[in-house]
Amino acid sequence: MSNGSNFGVRLDHLHAEAVCRGIGERMRDSMDKNLSEAPETLRGLYARLSELDAERAPSIVPSAQPARRKAMLKQRFIAKNC
């Protein structure tokens, strides 16, 4: 039985993230038009959000360095033992 808060809908991580992005985009569009009417606290949070959007996020792609090292060690092992 559903607890009423999620209406029985289950989203995987990717879809939940897409929904959050979509809501954020709509909120941004709405706030751009009405920001002068918003409370100071909300304007400050909106400014911080803009700052965070401008920052470069760290890469989630692992470095290729360990793979290169492994390949180099493998070549040395083969060269020594052949």
PDB file of C-alpha atoms in Angstrom:
ATOM      1  CA  MET A   1       0.000   0.000   0.000  1.00  0.00           C
ATOM      2  CA  SER A   2       1.266   3.460  -0.864  1.00  0.00           C
ATOM      3  CA  ASN A   3       1.957   5.934   1.927  1.00  0.00           C
ATOM      4  CA  GLY A   4       0.413   8.749  -0.136  1.00  0.00           C
ATOM      5  CA  SER A   5       3.597  10.771  -0.445  1.00  0.00           C
ATOM      6  CA  ASN A   6       4.922   9.064  -3.552  1.00  0.00           C
ATOM      7  CA  PHE A   7       1.617   7.901  -5.060  1.00  0.00           C
ATOM      8  CA  GLY A   8       3.174   4.507  -5.801  1.00  0.00           C
ATOM      9  CA  VAL A   9       5.514   5.942  -8.456  1.00  0.00           C
ATOM     10  CA  ARG A  10       9.101   4.726  -8.411  1.00  0.00           C
ATOM     11  CA  LEU A  11      11.778   6.406 -10.490  1.00  0.00           C
ATOM     12  CA  ASP A  12      15.293   5.197 -11.080  1.00  0.00           C
ATOM     13  CA  HIS A  13      18.187   7.565 -10.442  1.00  0.00           C
ATOM     14  CA  LEU A  14      18.424   8.825 -14.036  1.00  0.00           C
ATOM     15  CA  HIS A  15      14.735   9.621 -14.352  1.00  0.00           C
ATOM     16  CA  ALA A  16      14.583  11.246 -10.913  1.00  0.00           C
ATOM     17  CA  GLU A  17      17.539  13.428 -11.882  1.00  0.00           C
ATOM     18  CA  ALA A  18      15.863  14.375 -15.170  1.00  0.00           C
ATOM     19  CA  VAL A  19      12.682  15.344 -13.315  1.00  0.00           C
ATOM     20  CA  CYS A  20      14.698  17.499 -10.894  1.00  0.00           C
ATOM     21  CA  ARG A  21      16.480  19.192 -13.803  1.00  0.00           C
ATOM     22  CA  GLY A  22      13.174  19.868 -15.531  1.00  0.00           C
ATOM     23  CA  ILE A  23      11.668  21.373 -12.387  1.00  0.00           C
ATOM     24  CA  GLY A  24      14.803  23.460 -11.864  1.00  0.00           C
ATOM     25  CA  GLU A  25      14.662  24.796 -15.422  1.00  0.00           C
ATOM     26  CA  ARG A  26      11.022  25.799 -15.042  1.00  0.00           C
ATOM     27  CA  MET A  27      11.715  27.423 -11.687  1.00  0.00           C
ATOM     28  CA  ARG A  28      14.628  29.340 -13.196  1.00  0.00           C
ATOM     29  CA  ASP A  29      12.477  30.584 -16.051  1.00  0.00           C
ATOM     30  CA  SER A  30       9.807  31.676 -13.603  1.00  0.00           C
ATOM     31  CA  MET A  31      12.303  33.287 -11.205  1.00  0.00           C
ATOM     32  CA  ASP A  32      14.003  35.231 -13.991  1.00  0.00           C
ATOM     33  CA  LYS A  33      10.701  36.991 -14.608  1.00  0.00           C
ATOM     34  CA  ASN A  34       9.691  37.565 -10.968  1.00  0.00           C
ATOM     35  CA  LEU A  35      12.972  37.765  -9.037  1.00  0.00           C
ATOM     36  CA  SER A  36      12.453  41.395  -8.000  1.00  0.00           C
ATOM     37  CA  GLU A  37       9.329  40.334  -6.087  1.00  0.00           C
ATOM     38  CA  ALA A  38      11.066  37.456  -4.250  1.00  0.00           C
ATOM     39  CA  PRO A  39      12.227  37.691  -0.611  1.00  0.00           C
ATOM     40  CA  GLU A  40      15.877  38.613  -0.037  1.00  0.00           C
ATOM     41  CA  THR A  41      16.707  35.111   1.234  1.00  0.00           C
ATOM     42  CA  LEU A  42      15.376  33.512  -1.926  1.00  0.00           C
ATOM     43  CA  ARG A  43      17.229  36.033  -4.113  1.00  0.00           C
ATOM     44  CA  GLY A  44      20.443  35.115  -2.251  1.00  0.00           C
ATOM     45  CA  LEU A  45      19.867  31.410  -2.832  1.00  0.00           C
ATOM     46  CA  TYR A  46      19.146  32.093  -6.496  1.00  0.00           C
ATOM     47  CA  ALA A  47      22.405  34.047  -6.792  1.00  0.00           C
ATOM     48  CA  ARG A  48      24.273  31.140  -5.173  1.00  0.00           C
ATOM     49  CA  LEU A  49      22.661  28.720  -7.602  1.00  0.00           C
ATOM     50  CA  SER A  50      23.888  30.840 -10.498  1.00  0.00           C
ATOM     51  CA  GLU A  51      27.407  30.786  -9.015  1.00  0.00           C
ATOM     52  CA  LEU A  52      27.307  27.004  -8.681  1.00  0.00           C
ATOM     53  CA  ASP A  53      26.082  26.635 -12.258  1.00  0.00           C
ATOM     54  CA  ALA A  54      29.105  28.627 -13.433  1.00  0.00           C
ATOM     55  CA  GLU A  55      31.616  26.445 -11.531  1.00  0.00           C
ATOM     56  CA  ARG A  56      33.224  23.595 -13.374  1.00  0.00           C
ATOM     57  CA  ALA A  57      32.184  20.269 -11.907  1.00  0.00           C
ATOM     58  CA  PRO A  58      34.860  17.652 -11.248  1.00  0.00           C
ATOM     59  CA  SER A  59      35.164  14.970 -13.864  1.00  0.00           C
ATOM     60  CA  ILE A  60      33.456  11.679 -13.102  1.00  0.00           C
ATOM     61  CA  VAL A  61      35.552   9.884 -15.725  1.00  0.00           C
ATOM     62  CA  PRO A  62      38.392   7.938 -14.136  1.00  0.00           C
ATOM     63  CA  SER A  63      41.902   8.836 -15.144  1.00  0.00           C
ATOM     64  CA  ALA A  64      43.481   6.814 -17.939  1.00  0.00           C
ATOM     65  CA  GLN A  65      46.785   6.762 -16.043  1.00  0.00           C
ATOM     66  CA  PRO A  66      46.186   3.440 -14.174  1.00  0.00           C
ATOM     67  CA  ALA A  67      45.245   1.704 -17.438  1.00  0.00           C
ATOM     68  CA  ARG A  68      48.420   2.965 -19.130  1.00  0.00           C
ATOM     69  CA  ARG A  69      50.549   1.802 -16.205  1.00  0.00           C
ATOM     70  CA  LYS A  70      48.919  -1.625 -16.274  1.00  0.00           C
ATOM     71  CA  ALA A  71      49.577  -1.947 -20.022  1.00  0.00           C
ATOM     72  CA  MET A  72      53.209  -0.883 -19.540  1.00  0.00           C
ATOM     73  CA  LEU A  73      53.740  -3.443 -16.735  1.00  0.00           C
ATOM     74  CA  LYS A  74      52.131  -6.137 -18.858  1.00  0.00           C
ATOM     75  CA  GLN A  75      54.493  -5.353 -21.756  1.00  0.00           C
ATOM     76  CA  ARG A  76      57.510  -5.496 -19.415  1.00  0.00           C
ATOM     77  CA  PHE A  77      56.350  -8.825 -17.996  1.00  0.00           C
ATOM     78  CA  ILE A  78      55.891 -10.301 -21.468  1.00  0.00           C
ATOM     79  CA  ALA A  79      59.275  -8.957 -22.621  1.00  0.00           C
ATOM     80  CA  LYS A  80      61.025 -10.467 -19.571  1.00  0.00           C
ATOM     81  CA  ASN A  81      59.359 -13.842 -19.730  1.00  0.00           C
ATOM     82  CA  CYS A  82      59.334 -14.535 -23.450  1.00  0.00           C
TER      83      CYS A  82
END
